[in-house]
């Protein structure tokens, strides 16, 4: 067997006794594909940024809860229509200035927690009215008006149990939020523990009433117990109602007064972040992949075909794969026999066996079994098969040589 030295350019694919260098260059993606990939990444980042800005900039809807114009479950349109049926005029406003201008001695100011306003603006708005109804259980309003504090609620309905005449015919209500009234504040719809569902106070000639309206006066709860009667007792005592709905557009809260993130962080944070960014960019430039087509270079190695053959043989022996080894030996024998018998390299096993039988004057059946029979299952059977195939090749060589030497 000859040894062929083959320098490898990119990869060596050994085949039997020879090694063929592979000169096929790797397929490189075009510039257009890379550009499209970067465009997709940039578009994805822009989309994420715009979506984040939308969530940050969007204001929560403050008009749904106890909005007198909302027919939803949390709105108060049913209560507003019920009050209008009693001949009371309701003016809905979303401006505190408009609400203050619309208030007079015959008007009731109705509002939920005005958390779009500062304490000063909320106090100024309520000072414009002689009668104020707060449909909220906000701890901020309890503190601001000094009405009391939250109290645990007990299960079950409660009656008015107070001397205020407008609540005499309300009946019972099932309140979700209860309050402990402060000194000078009268509590109605009290529990045995002293907690009340409605607080009434007179502050500087103004009457202020507080109740948790989201559970009692919303559209989906107005028909329960005496909730509707409670709404009329609160809102139908005067000829006009000015209902203020807070919005962020009417807010007087300034964002410039609070401390920013830069004010709250140490002074060394910004230089450290800048230094880390510079280090990251330097690392990317230093270790990052260079753009451009790949260049195929010859490797300074020489791979001997015999080494590949011996390596495969050792692997086959280590695996104890006699059938595979027999298939390789038979393939080599068939290739050499076809060449010596002047047959096509694609000749089948029966064709080669017939040609060899004609030259050697031996039964075809025995050659069929030798060249294409079942594979051996042990090393001894493999050795015997290899010996018989070697004898067959020698016999064919002798027969062909004899024919050529005949005159």
PDB file of C-alpha atoms in Angstrom, residues 42-276:
ATOM      1  CA  UNK A  42     -32.725  48.551  15.800  1.00  0.00           C
ATOM      2  CA  UNK A  43     -36.440  48.388  14.997  1.00  0.00           C
ATOM      3  CA  UNK A  44     -37.008  46.023  17.909  1.00  0.00           C
ATOM      4  CA  UNK A  45     -35.172  48.333  20.305  1.00  0.00           C
ATOM      5  CA  UNK A  46     -37.127  51.349  19.055  1.00  0.00           C
ATOM      6  CA  UNK A  47     -40.404  49.485  19.487  1.00  0.00           C
ATOM      7  CA  UNK A  48     -39.537  48.504  23.048  1.00  0.00           C
ATOM      8  CA  UNK A  49     -38.542  52.096  23.818  1.00  0.00           C
ATOM      9  CA  UNK A  50     -41.766  53.558  22.405  1.00  0.00           C
ATOM     10  CA  UNK A  51     -43.858  51.004  24.254  1.00  0.00           C
ATOM     11  CA  UNK A  52     -42.066  51.824  27.522  1.00  0.00           C
ATOM     12  CA  UNK A  53     -42.617  55.544  26.973  1.00  0.00           C
ATOM     13  CA  UNK A  54     -46.298  54.897  26.420  1.00  0.00           C
ATOM     14  CA  UNK A  55     -46.643  53.058  29.716  1.00  0.00           C
ATOM     15  CA  UNK A  56     -44.668  55.752  31.547  1.00  0.00           C
ATOM     16  CA  UNK A  57     -46.468  58.705  30.005  1.00  0.00           C
ATOM     17  CA  UNK A  58     -49.984  57.274  30.223  1.00  0.00           C
ATOM     18  CA  UNK A  59     -51.942  58.642  33.152  1.00  0.00           C
ATOM     19  CA  UNK A  60     -54.242  56.406  35.159  1.00  0.00           C
ATOM     20  CA  UNK A  61     -57.922  56.965  34.491  1.00  0.00           C
ATOM     21  CA  UNK A  62     -59.309  58.925  37.440  1.00  0.00           C
ATOM     22  CA  UNK A  63     -62.745  59.396  35.960  1.00  0.00           C
ATOM     23  CA  UNK A  64     -64.081  55.862  36.277  1.00  0.00           C
ATOM     24  CA  UNK A  65     -64.593  55.567  40.050  1.00  0.00           C
ATOM     25  CA  UNK A  66     -67.797  57.313  41.145  1.00  0.00           C
ATOM     26  CA  UNK A  67     -67.866  59.364  37.951  1.00  0.00           C
ATOM     27  CA  UNK A  68     -71.430  60.747  37.657  1.00  0.00           C
ATOM     28  CA  UNK A  69     -71.241  60.317  33.878  1.00  0.00           C
ATOM     29  CA  UNK A  70     -69.954  56.718  33.909  1.00  0.00           C
ATOM     30  CA  UNK A  71     -72.477  53.876  33.490  1.00  0.00           C
ATOM     31  CA  UNK A  72     -69.876  51.265  34.411  1.00  0.00           C
ATOM     32  CA  UNK A  73     -70.007  49.158  37.580  1.00  0.00           C
ATOM     33  CA  UNK A  74     -67.741  51.583  39.451  1.00  0.00           C
ATOM     34  CA  UNK A  75     -69.380  54.730  38.149  1.00  0.00           C
ATOM     35  CA  UNK A  76     -72.103  56.833  39.822  1.00  0.00           C
ATOM     36  CA  UNK A  77     -74.397  57.677  36.932  1.00  0.00           C
ATOM     37  CA  UNK A  78     -77.306  55.811  38.563  1.00  0.00           C
ATOM     38  CA  UNK A  79     -76.968  57.900  41.718  1.00  0.00           C
ATOM     39  CA  UNK A  80     -76.726  61.116  39.673  1.00  0.00           C
ATOM     40  CA  UNK A  81     -79.918  60.286  37.752  1.00  0.00           C
ATOM     41  CA  UNK A  82     -81.700  59.362  40.979  1.00  0.00           C
ATOM     42  CA  UNK A  83     -80.750  62.726  42.494  1.00  0.00           C
ATOM     43  CA  UNK A  84     -81.873  64.579  39.343  1.00  0.00           C
ATOM     44  CA  UNK A  85     -85.266  62.850  39.643  1.00  0.00           C
ATOM     45  CA  UNK A  86     -85.649  64.686  42.953  1.00  0.00           C
ATOM     46  CA  UNK A  87     -85.367  68.037  41.160  1.00  0.00           C
ATOM     47  CA  UNK A  88     -81.718  68.637  42.045  1.00  0.00           C
ATOM     48  CA  UNK A  89     -79.494  70.176  39.379  1.00  0.00           C
ATOM     49  CA  UNK A  90     -76.091  68.412  39.046  1.00  0.00           C
ATOM     50  CA  UNK A  91     -73.156  70.206  37.441  1.00  0.00           C
ATOM     51  CA  UNK A  92     -70.158  68.003  36.659  1.00  0.00           C
ATOM     52  CA  UNK A  93     -66.813  69.788  36.447  1.00  0.00           C
ATOM     53  CA  UNK A  94     -63.198  68.730  36.096  1.00  0.00           C
ATOM     54  CA  UNK A  95     -61.699  72.081  37.006  1.00  0.00           C
ATOM     55  CA  UNK A  96     -61.328  73.223  40.604  1.00  0.00           C
ATOM     56  CA  UNK A  97     -61.623  76.853  39.505  1.00  0.00           C
ATOM     57  CA  UNK A  98     -64.885  76.169  37.695  1.00  0.00           C
ATOM     58  CA  UNK A  99     -66.167  74.249  40.689  1.00  0.00           C
ATOM     59  CA  UNK A 100     -65.349  77.139  43.049  1.00  0.00           C
ATOM     60  CA  UNK A 101     -67.120  79.616  40.734  1.00  0.00           C
ATOM     61  CA  UNK A 102     -70.227  77.410  40.523  1.00  0.00           C
ATOM     62  CA  UNK A 103     -70.623  77.066  44.310  1.00  0.00           C
ATOM     63  CA  UNK A 104     -73.049  79.227  46.250  1.00  0.00           C
ATOM     64  CA  UNK A 105     -75.128  78.972  49.400  1.00  0.00           C
ATOM     65  CA  UNK A 106     -77.584  76.537  47.788  1.00  0.00           C
ATOM     66  CA  UNK A 107     -74.981  74.171  46.330  1.00  0.00           C
ATOM     67  CA  UNK A 108     -73.385  71.004  47.667  1.00  0.00           C
ATOM     68  CA  UNK A 109     -69.803  70.167  46.708  1.00  0.00           C
ATOM     69  CA  UNK A 110     -69.366  66.441  45.998  1.00  0.00           C
ATOM     70  CA  UNK A 111     -65.950  64.938  45.361  1.00  0.00           C
ATOM     71  CA  UNK A 112     -63.945  61.788  45.810  1.00  0.00           C
ATOM     72  CA  UNK A 113     -60.376  61.872  47.070  1.00  0.00           C
ATOM     73  CA  UNK A 114     -58.793  64.795  45.124  1.00  0.00           C
ATOM     74  CA  UNK A 115     -55.376  63.196  44.990  1.00  0.00           C
ATOM     75  CA  UNK A 116     -54.531  65.155  41.849  1.00  0.00           C
ATOM     76  CA  UNK A 117     -54.488  68.247  44.077  1.00  0.00           C
ATOM     77  CA  UNK A 118     -52.168  69.302  46.855  1.00  0.00           C
ATOM     78  CA  UNK A 119     -53.475  69.640  50.400  1.00  0.00           C
ATOM     79  CA  UNK A 120     -53.602  73.413  50.001  1.00  0.00           C
ATOM     80  CA  UNK A 121     -55.595  73.271  46.743  1.00  0.00           C
ATOM     81  CA  UNK A 122     -58.026  70.688  48.143  1.00  0.00           C
ATOM     82  CA  UNK A 123     -58.592  72.784  51.296  1.00  0.00           C
ATOM     83  CA  UNK A 124     -59.146  75.931  49.225  1.00  0.00           C
ATOM     84  CA  UNK A 125     -61.718  74.143  47.072  1.00  0.00           C
ATOM     85  CA  UNK A 126     -63.657  72.831  50.073  1.00  0.00           C
ATOM     86  CA  UNK A 127     -63.593  76.261  51.749  1.00  0.00           C
ATOM     87  CA  UNK A 128     -65.613  77.583  48.788  1.00  0.00           C
ATOM     88  CA  UNK A 129     -68.653  75.455  49.740  1.00  0.00           C
ATOM     89  CA  UNK A 130     -71.031  75.562  52.689  1.00  0.00           C
ATOM     90  CA  UNK A 131     -71.796  71.853  52.357  1.00  0.00           C
ATOM     91  CA  UNK A 132     -69.197  69.256  51.347  1.00  0.00           C
ATOM     92  CA  UNK A 133     -69.767  65.539  50.765  1.00  0.00           C
ATOM     93  CA  UNK A 134     -66.633  63.366  50.479  1.00  0.00           C
ATOM     94  CA  UNK A 135     -67.299  59.980  48.883  1.00  0.00           C
ATOM     95  CA  UNK A 136     -63.957  58.553  49.953  1.00  0.00           C
ATOM     96  CA  UNK A 137     -62.271  56.701  52.765  1.00  0.00           C
ATOM     97  CA  UNK A 138     -58.910  58.318  52.095  1.00  0.00           C
ATOM     98  CA  UNK A 139     -56.637  58.469  55.152  1.00  0.00           C
ATOM     99  CA  UNK A 140     -55.285  61.689  53.707  1.00  0.00           C
ATOM    100  CA  UNK A 141     -58.688  63.409  53.909  1.00  0.00           C
ATOM    101  CA  UNK A 142     -59.252  62.062  57.414  1.00  0.00           C
ATOM    102  CA  UNK A 143     -55.972  63.600  58.475  1.00  0.00           C
ATOM    103  CA  UNK A 144     -56.425  66.851  56.539  1.00  0.00           C
ATOM    104  CA  UNK A 145     -59.885  67.564  57.982  1.00  0.00           C
ATOM    105  CA  UNK A 146     -59.195  65.953  61.373  1.00  0.00           C
ATOM    106  CA  UNK A 147     -62.308  63.766  61.134  1.00  0.00           C
ATOM    107  CA  UNK A 148     -60.985  60.590  62.740  1.00  0.00           C
ATOM    108  CA  UNK A 149     -59.163  57.422  61.709  1.00  0.00           C
ATOM    109  CA  UNK A 150     -59.819  54.038  60.135  1.00  0.00           C
ATOM    110  CA  UNK A 151     -61.408  51.294  62.224  1.00  0.00           C
ATOM    111  CA  UNK A 152     -61.956  47.577  61.591  1.00  0.00           C
ATOM    112  CA  UNK A 153     -65.368  46.794  60.167  1.00  0.00           C
ATOM    113  CA  UNK A 154     -67.610  44.105  61.647  1.00  0.00           C
ATOM    114  CA  UNK A 155     -69.854  41.990  59.438  1.00  0.00           C
ATOM    115  CA  UNK A 156     -73.532  42.808  59.157  1.00  0.00           C
ATOM    116  CA  UNK A 157     -75.768  45.776  58.375  1.00  0.00           C
ATOM    117  CA  UNK A 158     -75.992  48.816  60.663  1.00  0.00           C
ATOM    118  CA  UNK A 159     -78.653  51.506  61.190  1.00  0.00           C
ATOM    119  CA  UNK A 160     -78.196  55.248  61.457  1.00  0.00           C
ATOM    120  CA  UNK A 161     -78.203  55.504  65.299  1.00  0.00           C
ATOM    121  CA  UNK A 162     -77.637  59.274  65.209  1.00  0.00           C
ATOM    122  CA  UNK A 163     -79.708  62.458  65.567  1.00  0.00           C
ATOM    123  CA  UNK A 164     -79.291  63.706  61.980  1.00  0.00           C
ATOM    124  CA  UNK A 165     -82.799  63.867  60.472  1.00  0.00           C
ATOM    125  CA  UNK A 166     -81.801  63.138  56.834  1.00  0.00           C
ATOM    126  CA  UNK A 167     -80.651  59.644  57.842  1.00  0.00           C
ATOM    127  CA  UNK A 168     -83.798  58.734  59.758  1.00  0.00           C
ATOM    128  CA  UNK A 169     -85.452  56.897  56.826  1.00  0.00           C
ATOM    129  CA  UNK A 170     -82.355  55.419  55.220  1.00  0.00           C
ATOM    130  CA  UNK A 171     -82.678  52.052  56.876  1.00  0.00           C
ATOM    131  CA  UNK A 172     -79.650  49.772  57.208  1.00  0.00           C
ATOM    132  CA  UNK A 173     -76.478  49.681  55.153  1.00  0.00           C
ATOM    133  CA  UNK A 174     -73.647  47.164  54.943  1.00  0.00           C
ATOM    134  CA  UNK A 175     -70.530  49.337  55.013  1.00  0.00           C
ATOM    135  CA  UNK A 176     -67.131  48.011  54.045  1.00  0.00           C
ATOM    136  CA  UNK A 177     -65.090  50.803  55.664  1.00  0.00           C
ATOM    137  CA  UNK A 178     -65.662  52.118  59.188  1.00  0.00           C
ATOM    138  CA  UNK A 179     -64.092  55.042  61.052  1.00  0.00           C
ATOM    139  CA  UNK A 180     -63.536  56.096  64.622  1.00  0.00           C
ATOM    140  CA  UNK A 181     -64.759  59.679  64.837  1.00  0.00           C
ATOM    141  CA  UNK A 182     -62.565  62.389  66.314  1.00  0.00           C
ATOM    142  CA  UNK A 183     -63.655  64.767  69.091  1.00  0.00           C
ATOM    143  CA  UNK A 184     -66.480  67.005  67.897  1.00  0.00           C
ATOM    144  CA  UNK A 185     -67.296  64.761  64.935  1.00  0.00           C
ATOM    145  CA  UNK A 186     -70.610  62.912  64.913  1.00  0.00           C
ATOM    146  CA  UNK A 187     -70.699  59.350  63.645  1.00  0.00           C
ATOM    147  CA  UNK A 188     -73.722  57.696  62.077  1.00  0.00           C
ATOM    148  CA  UNK A 189     -74.453  54.072  61.210  1.00  0.00           C
ATOM    149  CA  UNK A 190     -72.461  52.911  64.178  1.00  0.00           C
ATOM    150  CA  UNK A 191     -71.441  49.456  65.249  1.00  0.00           C
ATOM    151  CA  UNK A 192     -71.408  48.293  68.875  1.00  0.00           C
ATOM    152  CA  UNK A 193     -67.671  48.970  68.944  1.00  0.00           C
ATOM    153  CA  UNK A 194     -68.317  52.667  68.238  1.00  0.00           C
ATOM    154  CA  UNK A 195     -67.018  52.630  64.655  1.00  0.00           C
ATOM    155  CA  UNK A 196     -69.149  54.607  62.204  1.00  0.00           C
ATOM    156  CA  UNK A 197     -69.711  54.414  58.470  1.00  0.00           C
ATOM    157  CA  UNK A 198     -70.595  58.121  58.051  1.00  0.00           C
ATOM    158  CA  UNK A 199     -68.823  61.049  59.703  1.00  0.00           C
ATOM    159  CA  UNK A 200     -70.367  64.533  60.003  1.00  0.00           C
ATOM    160  CA  UNK A 201     -68.464  67.592  61.198  1.00  0.00           C
ATOM    161  CA  UNK A 202     -69.039  71.361  61.272  1.00  0.00           C
ATOM    162  CA  UNK A 203     -65.819  73.204  60.424  1.00  0.00           C
ATOM    163  CA  UNK A 204     -65.851  77.024  60.344  1.00  0.00           C
ATOM    164  CA  UNK A 205     -69.534  77.112  59.454  1.00  0.00           C
ATOM    165  CA  UNK A 206     -69.237  74.422  56.783  1.00  0.00           C
ATOM    166  CA  UNK A 207     -70.847  71.000  56.996  1.00  0.00           C
ATOM    167  CA  UNK A 208     -68.511  68.180  55.938  1.00  0.00           C
ATOM    168  CA  UNK A 209     -69.765  64.621  55.500  1.00  0.00           C
ATOM    169  CA  UNK A 210     -67.465  61.681  54.730  1.00  0.00           C
ATOM    170  CA  UNK A 211     -68.503  58.188  53.630  1.00  0.00           C
ATOM    171  CA  UNK A 212     -66.823  55.392  51.710  1.00  0.00           C
ATOM    172  CA  UNK A 213     -68.870  55.697  48.506  1.00  0.00           C
ATOM    173  CA  UNK A 214     -67.093  53.237  46.231  1.00  0.00           C
ATOM    174  CA  UNK A 215     -68.732  50.294  48.024  1.00  0.00           C
ATOM    175  CA  UNK A 216     -72.085  51.896  48.852  1.00  0.00           C
ATOM    176  CA  UNK A 217     -72.974  54.345  46.076  1.00  0.00           C
ATOM    177  CA  UNK A 218     -71.488  52.858  42.898  1.00  0.00           C
ATOM    178  CA  UNK A 219     -73.794  51.672  40.129  1.00  0.00           C
ATOM    179  CA  UNK A 220     -73.426  47.984  40.991  1.00  0.00           C
ATOM    180  CA  UNK A 221     -74.201  48.517  44.713  1.00  0.00           C
ATOM    181  CA  UNK A 222     -76.866  51.240  44.723  1.00  0.00           C
ATOM    182  CA  UNK A 223     -79.814  48.795  44.796  1.00  0.00           C
ATOM    183  CA  UNK A 224     -78.552  46.950  47.892  1.00  0.00           C
ATOM    184  CA  UNK A 225     -80.006  47.605  51.377  1.00  0.00           C
ATOM    185  CA  UNK A 226     -80.552  51.328  51.957  1.00  0.00           C
ATOM    186  CA  UNK A 227     -77.710  52.529  49.733  1.00  0.00           C
ATOM    187  CA  UNK A 228     -79.965  54.503  47.372  1.00  0.00           C
ATOM    188  CA  UNK A 229     -81.691  56.231  50.299  1.00  0.00           C
ATOM    189  CA  UNK A 230     -78.276  57.060  51.763  1.00  0.00           C
ATOM    190  CA  UNK A 231     -77.241  58.671  48.453  1.00  0.00           C
ATOM    191  CA  UNK A 232     -80.367  60.839  48.417  1.00  0.00           C
ATOM    192  CA  UNK A 233     -79.834  61.803  52.048  1.00  0.00           C
ATOM    193  CA  UNK A 234     -76.319  62.975  51.208  1.00  0.00           C
ATOM    194  CA  UNK A 235     -76.860  64.728  47.853  1.00  0.00           C
ATOM    195  CA  UNK A 236     -80.528  65.784  47.651  1.00  0.00           C
ATOM    196  CA  UNK A 237     -80.614  68.204  50.603  1.00  0.00           C
ATOM    197  CA  UNK A 238     -80.025  71.324  48.468  1.00  0.00           C
ATOM    198  CA  UNK A 239     -81.133  72.515  45.032  1.00  0.00           C
ATOM    199  CA  UNK A 240     -77.784  72.207  43.308  1.00  0.00           C
ATOM    200  CA  UNK A 241     -74.853  69.790  43.343  1.00  0.00           C
ATOM    201  CA  UNK A 242     -71.406  70.651  42.007  1.00  0.00           C
ATOM    202  CA  UNK A 243     -69.656  67.325  41.388  1.00  0.00           C
ATOM    203  CA  UNK A 244     -65.897  67.704  41.030  1.00  0.00           C
ATOM    204  CA  UNK A 245     -64.114  64.905  39.159  1.00  0.00           C
ATOM    205  CA  UNK A 246     -60.323  65.150  39.694  1.00  0.00           C
ATOM    206  CA  UNK A 247     -57.999  64.768  36.706  1.00  0.00           C
ATOM    207  CA  UNK A 248     -54.275  65.148  36.178  1.00  0.00           C
ATOM    208  CA  UNK A 249     -54.950  68.009  33.761  1.00  0.00           C
ATOM    209  CA  UNK A 250     -56.261  70.034  36.732  1.00  0.00           C
ATOM    210  CA  UNK A 251     -53.424  69.045  39.037  1.00  0.00           C
ATOM    211  CA  UNK A 252     -51.356  71.703  40.824  1.00  0.00           C
ATOM    212  CA  UNK A 253     -48.694  69.216  41.949  1.00  0.00           C
ATOM    213  CA  UNK A 254     -45.309  70.332  40.651  1.00  0.00           C
ATOM    214  CA  UNK A 255     -42.640  67.752  39.864  1.00  0.00           C
ATOM    215  CA  UNK A 256     -39.824  70.251  40.257  1.00  0.00           C
ATOM    216  CA  UNK A 257     -39.888  70.375  44.020  1.00  0.00           C
ATOM    217  CA  UNK A 258     -38.884  66.740  44.638  1.00  0.00           C
ATOM    218  CA  UNK A 259     -35.386  65.389  44.655  1.00  0.00           C
ATOM    219  CA  UNK A 260     -34.165  63.756  41.462  1.00  0.00           C
ATOM    220  CA  UNK A 261     -32.183  60.530  41.188  1.00  0.00           C
ATOM    221  CA  UNK A 262     -29.021  62.550  40.667  1.00  0.00           C
ATOM    222  CA  UNK A 263     -29.645  64.367  43.957  1.00  0.00           C
ATOM    223  CA  UNK A 264     -30.080  61.084  45.835  1.00  0.00           C
ATOM    224  CA  UNK A 265     -27.008  59.276  44.481  1.00  0.00           C
ATOM    225  CA  UNK A 266     -23.388  59.843  45.601  1.00  0.00           C
ATOM    226  CA  UNK A 267     -21.169  62.054  43.499  1.00  0.00           C
ATOM    227  CA  UNK A 268     -18.856  59.234  42.416  1.00  0.00           C
ATOM    228  CA  UNK A 269     -21.635  57.237  40.702  1.00  0.00           C
ATOM    229  CA  UNK A 270     -21.622  59.230  37.447  1.00  0.00           C
ATOM    230  CA  UNK A 271     -17.826  59.065  36.902  1.00  0.00           C
ATOM    231  CA  UNK A 272     -17.862  55.350  37.742  1.00  0.00           C
ATOM    232  CA  UNK A 273     -20.629  54.658  35.220  1.00  0.00           C
ATOM    233  CA  UNK A 274     -18.771  56.676  32.570  1.00  0.00           C
ATOM    234  CA  UNK A 275     -15.565  54.755  33.288  1.00  0.00           C
ATOM    235  CA  UNK A 276     -17.363  51.420  33.000  1.00  0.00           C
TER     236      UNK A 276
END
